[in-house]
Amino acid sequence: MTSVSEAPAGTSLRYRWRLRPASYGTFLGFLLILALFSALRPDAFLSPTNLRNILEQVAILAVITATMTIVMVAGDFDLSVGSLASLAGVTTASLLVRGVGVLPAVAAGFLLGAAAGALNGLLVAYLGLSAFVTTLATMTAFRGLALWYTDGSTIFGLPDAFLGLGQGTVGPVPAPVIVMALAMAAVWVVLAQTTTGRRWYAVGGNPEAAYLSGVNVQRLRFGAFVLSGIGAAVAGVVLTSRLASAHPLAGEPFMLTSIAAVFLGMTMFKDGQPNVPGSLVGVLILGVLSNGLNILQVNTYIQDVLTGLIIVAAVLVSRLAGTGGRRS
């Protein structure tokens, strides 16, 4: 993945100081958004119920974003995650209403995600197809499968034992938030604390150099897509449980928002590279923005416009600041 702002060797003290706005500007923007909504509607925005609602809303997006971060660290995209989340959700729901147990049905959804991710990985890593074209094609195929399988209708009547995954709590903490925390922590450990994570960064930075240094580039790219598929399936299953229903298009919005969250995170903490803390802040920015605009009763179409402009502005400011720093 191309860096947004890369520090050259022998970085000067002046250069480092000029990079600070680029590194932390998006995070400061997040704090500014929090302060703005807190000032405009303190009674509604800062209520414990609404803060919990924000966490539950962003939890499912965070799961997809965590594994999307791995794919983007390796230098690729996965446009099929939204459709795959929908397909995994309707598959799991269909098995449940037919009387299959909760664990086998959920396991089937996860296996479907892993298989779909493996298909993407095979086409991209071993057959050399473009990640953009491949996942765009599989996105269309997964969406078609979900619509064909359900005939375009929503599946209801899910058992209570399954609904605890998306609606239950562990103490005061909602179950989806725990799933989010586990996914984010697991991906952070792999990327930041293991040799495999460093090799993924090497592949994303320069695949040819990584190959010449002995890294198995194909296997790592394949593994990144498998994990992305599993992440999409987990998100789809949790979403189905939270909604107590499965719709063949329910996961569609997660594709663009997960990529946007990773891009927002790339402007922070790690000199333009995808990273888990940055992705988490990116998810929170999108979630808080959506929640705050809903509280202010801003038109949903205008919300999309504002969200897009904020993402472009965050990346552009970081890019300009980084360019300015390199010229100094």
CSV table of C-alpha atoms in Angstrom, one decimal:
chain,number,residue,atom,x,y,z
A,1,MET,CA,0.0,0.0,0.0
A,2,THR,CA,1.4,3.4,-1.0
A,3,SER,CA,2.4,5.5,1.9
A,4,VAL,CA,0.7,8.8,2.5
A,5,SER,CA,3.7,10.4,4.1
A,6,GLU,CA,7.0,8.6,4.2
A,7,ALA,CA,9.9,9.8,6.3
A,8,PRO,CA,13.2,9.7,4.4
A,9,ALA,CA,16.4,8.4,6.0
A,10,GLY,CA,18.2,10.9,8.2
A,11,THR,CA,15.0,12.7,9.1
A,12,SER,CA,15.8,16.1,10.5
A,13,LEU,CA,14.3,17.5,13.7
A,14,ARG,CA,12.6,20.2,11.7
A,15,TYR,CA,11.1,17.6,9.4
A,16,ARG,CA,9.8,15.6,12.4
A,17,TRP,CA,8.1,18.7,13.8
A,18,ARG,CA,6.4,19.4,10.4
A,19,LEU,CA,5.1,15.8,10.3
A,20,ARG,CA,3.3,16.1,13.6
A,21,PRO,CA,0.2,17.8,12.2
A,22,ALA,CA,0.1,15.1,9.5
A,23,SER,CA,0.4,12.3,12.1
A,24,TYR,CA,-2.0,13.6,14.6
A,25,GLY,CA,-4.3,16.0,12.7
A,26,THR,CA,-6.9,13.3,12.0
A,27,PHE,CA,-7.0,12.3,15.7
A,28,LEU,CA,-7.3,16.0,16.7
A,29,GLY,CA,-10.1,16.2,14.1
A,30,PHE,CA,-11.9,13.3,15.8
A,31,LEU,CA,-11.6,15.1,19.2
A,32,LEU,CA,-13.0,18.2,17.5
A,33,ILE,CA,-16.0,16.3,16.2
A,34,LEU,CA,-16.6,14.9,19.6
A,35,ALA,CA,-16.5,18.4,21.1
A,36,LEU,CA,-18.8,19.8,18.5
A,37,PHE,CA,-21.6,17.3,19.0
A,38,SER,CA,-21.1,17.4,22.7
A,39,ALA,CA,-21.6,21.2,22.6
A,40,LEU,CA,-24.6,21.1,20.2
A,41,ARG,CA,-26.6,18.3,21.8
A,42,PRO,CA,-25.0,17.4,25.2
A,43,ASP,CA,-28.1,15.9,26.6
A,44,ALA,CA,-28.6,13.4,23.8
A,45,PHE,CA,-25.0,12.8,22.5
A,46,LEU,CA,-23.3,12.3,25.8
A,47,SER,CA,-25.9,10.1,27.4
A,48,PRO,CA,-24.7,6.7,28.4
A,49,THR,CA,-27.3,5.0,26.2
A,50,ASN,CA,-26.1,6.9,23.2
A,51,LEU,CA,-22.4,6.2,23.8
A,52,ARG,CA,-23.2,2.6,24.2
A,53,ASN,CA,-25.2,2.7,21.0
A,54,ILE,CA,-22.2,4.2,19.2
A,55,LEU,CA,-20.0,1.4,20.3
A,56,GLU,CA,-22.5,-1.2,19.2
A,57,GLN,CA,-23.0,0.5,15.8
A,58,VAL,CA,-19.2,0.6,15.1
A,59,ALA,CA,-18.4,-2.9,16.4
A,60,ILE,CA,-19.4,-4.8,13.3
A,61,LEU,CA,-17.7,-2.3,11.0
A,62,ALA,CA,-14.6,-2.6,13.2
A,63,VAL,CA,-14.4,-6.3,12.7
A,64,ILE,CA,-14.3,-6.0,8.9
A,65,THR,CA,-11.9,-3.1,9.1
A,66,ALA,CA,-9.5,-5.0,11.3
A,67,THR,CA,-9.0,-7.7,8.6
A,68,MET,CA,-9.2,-5.2,5.8
A,69,THR,CA,-6.2,-3.6,7.4
A,70,ILE,CA,-4.2,-6.8,6.9
A,71,VAL,CA,-5.1,-6.9,3.2
A,72,MET,CA,-4.2,-3.2,2.7
A,73,VAL,CA,-0.9,-3.7,4.7
A,74,ALA,CA,-0.1,-6.4,2.1
A,75,GLY,CA,-0.8,-3.8,-0.7
A,76,ASP,CA,-4.2,-5.1,-1.9
A,77,PHE,CA,-7.9,-4.2,-1.7
A,78,ASP,CA,-10.9,-6.4,-1.0
A,79,LEU,CA,-14.1,-5.0,-2.4
A,80,SER,CA,-16.1,-8.2,-1.8
A,81,VAL,CA,-16.3,-7.9,2.0
A,82,GLY,CA,-19.7,-6.3,2.1
A,83,SER,CA,-21.4,-8.8,-0.2
A,84,LEU,CA,-19.6,-11.7,1.5
A,85,ALA,CA,-20.9,-10.5,4.9
A,86,SER,CA,-24.4,-10.6,3.5
A,87,LEU,CA,-23.9,-14.0,2.0
A,88,ALA,CA,-22.5,-15.5,5.3
A,89,GLY,CA,-25.4,-13.9,7.2
A,90,VAL,CA,-28.1,-15.3,5.0
A,91,THR,CA,-26.4,-18.7,4.8
A,92,THR,CA,-26.2,-19.0,8.6
A,93,ALA,CA,-29.8,-17.7,9.1
A,94,SER,CA,-31.1,-20.2,6.5
A,95,LEU,CA,-29.4,-23.1,8.3
A,96,LEU,CA,-30.8,-21.9,11.6
A,97,VAL,CA,-34.4,-21.7,10.4
A,98,ARG,CA,-34.1,-25.2,9.0
A,99,GLY,CA,-33.3,-26.6,12.5
A,100,VAL,CA,-29.5,-26.8,12.3
A,101,GLY,CA,-27.8,-26.0,15.7
A,102,VAL,CA,-26.3,-22.6,16.4
A,103,LEU,CA,-22.7,-23.8,16.5
A,104,PRO,CA,-22.8,-25.7,13.2
A,105,ALA,CA,-24.7,-22.9,11.5
A,106,VAL,CA,-22.2,-20.3,12.7
A,107,ALA,CA,-19.3,-22.5,11.8
A,108,ALA,CA,-20.7,-22.9,8.3
A,109,GLY,CA,-20.9,-19.1,7.9
A,110,PHE,CA,-17.3,-18.8,9.0
A,111,LEU,CA,-16.1,-21.6,6.6
A,112,LEU,CA,-18.0,-19.9,3.8
A,113,GLY,CA,-16.1,-16.7,4.5
A,114,ALA,CA,-12.8,-18.5,4.6
A,115,ALA,CA,-13.5,-20.3,1.3
A,116,ALA,CA,-14.6,-17.1,-0.4
A,117,GLY,CA,-11.4,-15.4,0.9
A,118,ALA,CA,-9.3,-18.3,-0.4
A,119,LEU,CA,-10.9,-17.9,-3.8
A,120,ASN,CA,-9.9,-14.2,-3.9
A,121,GLY,CA,-6.4,-15.1,-2.6
A,122,LEU,CA,-6.0,-17.8,-5.2
A,123,LEU,CA,-7.0,-15.5,-8.1
A,124,VAL,CA,-4.9,-12.6,-6.9
A,125,ALA,CA,-1.8,-14.2,-5.3
A,126,TYR,CA,-1.3,-17.3,-7.5
A,127,LEU,CA,-3.0,-16.4,-10.8
A,128,GLY,CA,-1.8,-12.8,-10.9
A,129,LEU,CA,-5.1,-11.1,-11.4
A,130,SER,CA,-5.6,-7.5,-10.2
A,131,ALA,CA,-7.0,-7.4,-6.7
A,132,PHE,CA,-9.4,-4.6,-7.7
A,133,VAL,CA,-10.8,-6.4,-10.7
A,134,THR,CA,-11.0,-9.8,-8.9
A,135,THR,CA,-12.7,-8.6,-5.8
A,136,LEU,CA,-15.0,-6.4,-7.8
A,137,ALA,CA,-16.1,-9.5,-9.8
A,138,THR,CA,-16.5,-11.7,-6.7
A,139,MET,CA,-18.4,-8.9,-5.0
A,140,THR,CA,-20.9,-9.1,-7.8
A,141,ALA,CA,-21.0,-12.9,-7.7
A,142,PHE,CA,-21.5,-13.0,-3.9
A,143,ARG,CA,-24.3,-10.4,-4.1
A,144,GLY,CA,-26.0,-12.5,-6.8
A,145,LEU,CA,-25.7,-15.7,-4.8
A,146,ALA,CA,-27.2,-14.1,-1.7
A,147,LEU,CA,-30.1,-12.6,-3.7
A,148,TRP,CA,-30.7,-15.9,-5.6
A,149,TYR,CA,-30.5,-18.0,-2.4
A,150,THR,CA,-33.1,-15.8,-0.6
A,151,ASP,CA,-35.1,-14.8,-3.6
A,152,GLY,CA,-34.4,-11.2,-2.5
A,153,SER,CA,-36.3,-11.6,0.7
A,154,THR,CA,-35.4,-11.2,4.4
A,155,ILE,CA,-35.0,-14.3,6.6
A,156,PHE,CA,-36.8,-14.1,10.0
A,157,GLY,CA,-37.5,-16.5,12.8
A,158,LEU,CA,-34.0,-17.0,14.2
A,159,PRO,CA,-33.7,-18.9,17.5
A,160,ASP,CA,-33.1,-17.0,20.8
A,161,ALA,CA,-29.9,-18.9,21.4
A,162,PHE,CA,-28.4,-17.3,18.3
A,163,LEU,CA,-29.5,-13.7,19.1
A,164,GLY,CA,-27.3,-13.5,22.2
A,165,LEU,CA,-24.2,-13.1,19.9
A,166,GLY,CA,-25.5,-9.7,18.6
A,167,GLN,CA,-27.9,-8.6,21.3
A,168,GLY,CA,-26.5,-10.1,24.5
A,169,THR,CA,-24.1,-8.6,27.0
A,170,VAL,CA,-21.2,-9.9,29.2
A,171,GLY,CA,-21.7,-7.9,32.3
A,172,PRO,CA,-22.3,-4.3,31.1
A,173,VAL,CA,-20.4,-4.8,27.8
A,174,PRO,CA,-22.4,-5.6,24.7
A,175,ALA,CA,-21.3,-8.9,23.0
A,176,PRO,CA,-20.6,-7.2,19.6
A,177,VAL,CA,-18.2,-4.8,21.4
A,178,ILE,CA,-16.3,-7.8,22.8
A,179,VAL,CA,-16.1,-9.4,19.4
A,180,MET,CA,-14.7,-6.0,18.1
A,181,ALA,CA,-12.1,-5.8,20.8
A,182,LEU,CA,-11.0,-9.4,20.2
A,183,ALA,CA,-10.7,-8.9,16.5
A,184,MET,CA,-8.8,-5.6,16.8
A,185,ALA,CA,-6.4,-7.0,19.5
A,186,ALA,CA,-5.7,-10.1,17.5
A,187,VAL,CA,-4.9,-8.2,14.3
A,188,TRP,CA,-2.8,-5.7,16.2
A,189,VAL,CA,-0.7,-8.5,17.8
A,190,VAL,CA,-0.2,-10.2,14.5
A,191,LEU,CA,0.8,-7.0,12.6
A,192,ALA,CA,2.9,-5.3,15.3
A,193,GLN,CA,4.4,-8.2,17.3
A,194,THR,CA,5.0,-11.1,14.9
A,195,THR,CA,7.4,-11.9,12.1
A,196,THR,CA,4.4,-12.5,9.8
A,197,GLY,CA,3.1,-9.0,10.4
A,198,ARG,CA,6.5,-7.5,9.5
A,199,ARG,CA,6.6,-9.6,6.4
A,200,TRP,CA,3.1,-8.4,5.4
A,201,TYR,CA,4.4,-4.8,5.7
A,202,ALA,CA,7.5,-5.7,3.6
A,203,VAL,CA,5.2,-7.2,0.9
A,204,GLY,CA,3.0,-4.1,0.9
A,205,GLY,CA,6.1,-1.8,0.7
A,206,ASN,CA,8.0,-3.5,-2.0
A,207,PRO,CA,6.9,-7.0,-3.1
A,208,GLU,CA,9.9,-7.6,-5.3
A,209,ALA,CA,12.4,-6.7,-2.6
A,210,ALA,CA,10.4,-8.9,-0.2
A,211,TYR,CA,10.6,-11.8,-2.6
A,212,LEU,CA,14.3,-11.4,-3.2
A,213,SER,CA,14.9,-11.4,0.6
A,214,GLY,CA,13.2,-14.8,0.9
A,215,VAL,CA,9.7,-13.8,1.8
A,216,ASN,CA,6.9,-16.0,0.4
A,217,VAL,CA,4.9,-13.2,-1.1
A,218,GLN,CA,2.2,-15.4,-2.7
A,219,ARG,CA,1.4,-17.2,0.5
A,220,LEU,CA,1.2,-14.0,2.6
A,221,ARG,CA,-1.1,-12.3,0.1
A,222,PHE,CA,-3.2,-15.5,0.0
A,223,GLY,CA,-3.4,-15.6,3.8
A,224,ALA,CA,-4.4,-11.9,4.0
A,225,PHE,CA,-7.4,-12.6,1.7
A,226,VAL,CA,-8.4,-15.7,3.7
A,227,LEU,CA,-8.4,-13.6,6.9
A,228,SER,CA,-10.4,-10.9,5.2
A,229,GLY,CA,-13.0,-13.4,4.2
A,230,ILE,CA,-13.2,-14.7,7.7
A,231,GLY,CA,-13.5,-11.2,9.1
A,232,ALA,CA,-16.4,-10.4,6.7
A,233,ALA,CA,-18.2,-13.6,7.7
A,234,VAL,CA,-17.8,-12.9,11.4
A,235,ALA,CA,-19.2,-9.4,10.8
A,236,GLY,CA,-22.1,-10.8,8.8
A,237,VAL,CA,-23.1,-13.4,11.4
A,238,VAL,CA,-22.9,-10.8,14.2
A,239,LEU,CA,-25.0,-8.4,12.2
A,240,THR,CA,-27.6,-11.1,11.5
A,241,SER,CA,-27.8,-11.8,15.2
A,242,ARG,CA,-28.1,-8.1,16.1
A,243,LEU,CA,-30.9,-7.5,13.6
A,244,ALA,CA,-32.6,-10.8,14.3
A,245,SER,CA,-32.9,-11.2,10.6
A,246,ALA,CA,-30.8,-11.7,7.5
A,247,HIS,CA,-31.1,-9.5,4.3
A,248,PRO,CA,-29.1,-10.3,1.2
A,249,LEU,CA,-27.9,-6.7,1.0
A,250,ALA,CA,-27.4,-6.0,4.7
A,251,GLY,CA,-23.6,-5.9,4.5
A,252,GLU,CA,-23.2,-3.8,1.4
A,253,PRO,CA,-22.4,-0.5,3.2
A,254,PHE,CA,-19.4,-2.1,5.0
A,255,MET,CA,-17.3,-2.3,1.9
A,256,LEU,CA,-16.6,1.4,1.3
A,257,THR,CA,-16.7,2.4,5.0
A,258,SER,CA,-14.1,-0.2,6.0
A,259,ILE,CA,-11.7,1.0,3.3
A,260,ALA,CA,-12.4,4.6,4.3
A,261,ALA,CA,-11.7,3.8,7.9
A,262,VAL,CA,-8.3,2.2,7.0
A,263,PHE,CA,-7.4,5.2,4.8
A,264,LEU,CA,-8.3,7.6,7.7
A,265,GLY,CA,-6.1,5.5,10.0
A,266,MET,CA,-3.2,5.7,7.5
A,267,THR,CA,-3.0,9.4,8.3
A,268,MET,CA,-2.1,8.6,11.9
A,269,PHE,CA,0.5,6.9,14.0
A,270,LYS,CA,2.6,5.1,11.4
A,271,ASP,CA,3.8,7.4,8.6
A,272,GLY,CA,1.1,6.6,6.1
A,273,GLN,CA,0.9,2.8,6.5
A,274,PRO,CA,-2.2,0.9,7.4
A,275,ASN,CA,-2.2,0.2,11.2
A,276,VAL,CA,-4.7,-1.1,13.7
A,277,PRO,CA,-4.9,1.9,16.1
A,278,GLY,CA,-5.4,4.2,13.2
A,279,SER,CA,-8.1,2.0,11.7
A,280,LEU,CA,-9.9,1.9,15.1
A,281,VAL,CA,-9.9,5.7,15.2
A,282,GLY,CA,-11.1,5.8,11.6
A,283,VAL,CA,-14.0,3.5,12.5
A,284,LEU,CA,-14.8,5.7,15.5
A,285,ILE,CA,-14.7,8.9,13.4
A,286,LEU,CA,-17.2,7.4,10.9
A,287,GLY,CA,-19.5,6.1,13.7
A,288,VAL,CA,-19.5,9.3,15.8
A,289,LEU,CA,-20.1,11.4,12.7
A,290,SER,CA,-23.1,9.3,11.6
A,291,ASN,CA,-24.5,9.2,15.1
A,292,GLY,CA,-24.1,12.9,15.7
A,293,LEU,CA,-25.6,13.9,12.3
A,294,ASN,CA,-28.5,11.6,13.0
A,295,ILE,CA,-29.1,13.3,16.4
A,296,LEU,CA,-29.0,16.7,14.6
A,297,GLN,CA,-31.5,15.3,12.1
A,298,VAL,CA,-29.3,16.1,9.1
A,299,ASN,CA,-30.6,14.7,5.9
A,300,THR,CA,-29.1,11.2,5.2
A,301,TYR,CA,-28.0,12.3,1.7
A,302,ILE,CA,-26.2,15.3,3.1
A,303,GLN,CA,-24.6,13.0,5.7
A,304,ASP,CA,-23.0,10.9,2.9
A,305,VAL,CA,-21.7,14.2,1.3
A,306,LEU,CA,-20.2,15.4,4.6
A,307,THR,CA,-18.6,12.0,5.3
A,308,GLY,CA,-17.0,11.9,1.9
A,309,LEU,CA,-15.7,15.4,2.2
A,310,ILE,CA,-14.2,14.8,5.6
A,311,ILE,CA,-12.4,11.7,4.4
A,312,VAL,CA,-10.9,13.5,1.4
A,313,ALA,CA,-9.9,16.4,3.6
A,314,ALA,CA,-8.2,14.2,6.2
A,315,VAL,CA,-6.2,12.4,3.6
A,316,LEU,CA,-5.4,15.6,1.6
A,317,VAL,CA,-4.2,17.5,4.6
A,318,SER,CA,-2.0,14.6,5.6
A,319,ARG,CA,-0.6,14.4,2.1
A,320,LEU,CA,0.1,18.1,1.8
A,321,ALA,CA,1.8,18.2,5.2
A,322,GLY,CA,3.9,15.2,4.3
A,323,THR,CA,4.9,16.7,0.9
A,324,GLY,CA,5.7,20.0,2.6
A,325,GLY,CA,7.9,18.2,5.1
A,326,ARG,CA,9.8,16.3,2.4
A,327,ARG,CA,10.5,19.6,0.5
A,328,SER,CA,12.0,21.2,3.6
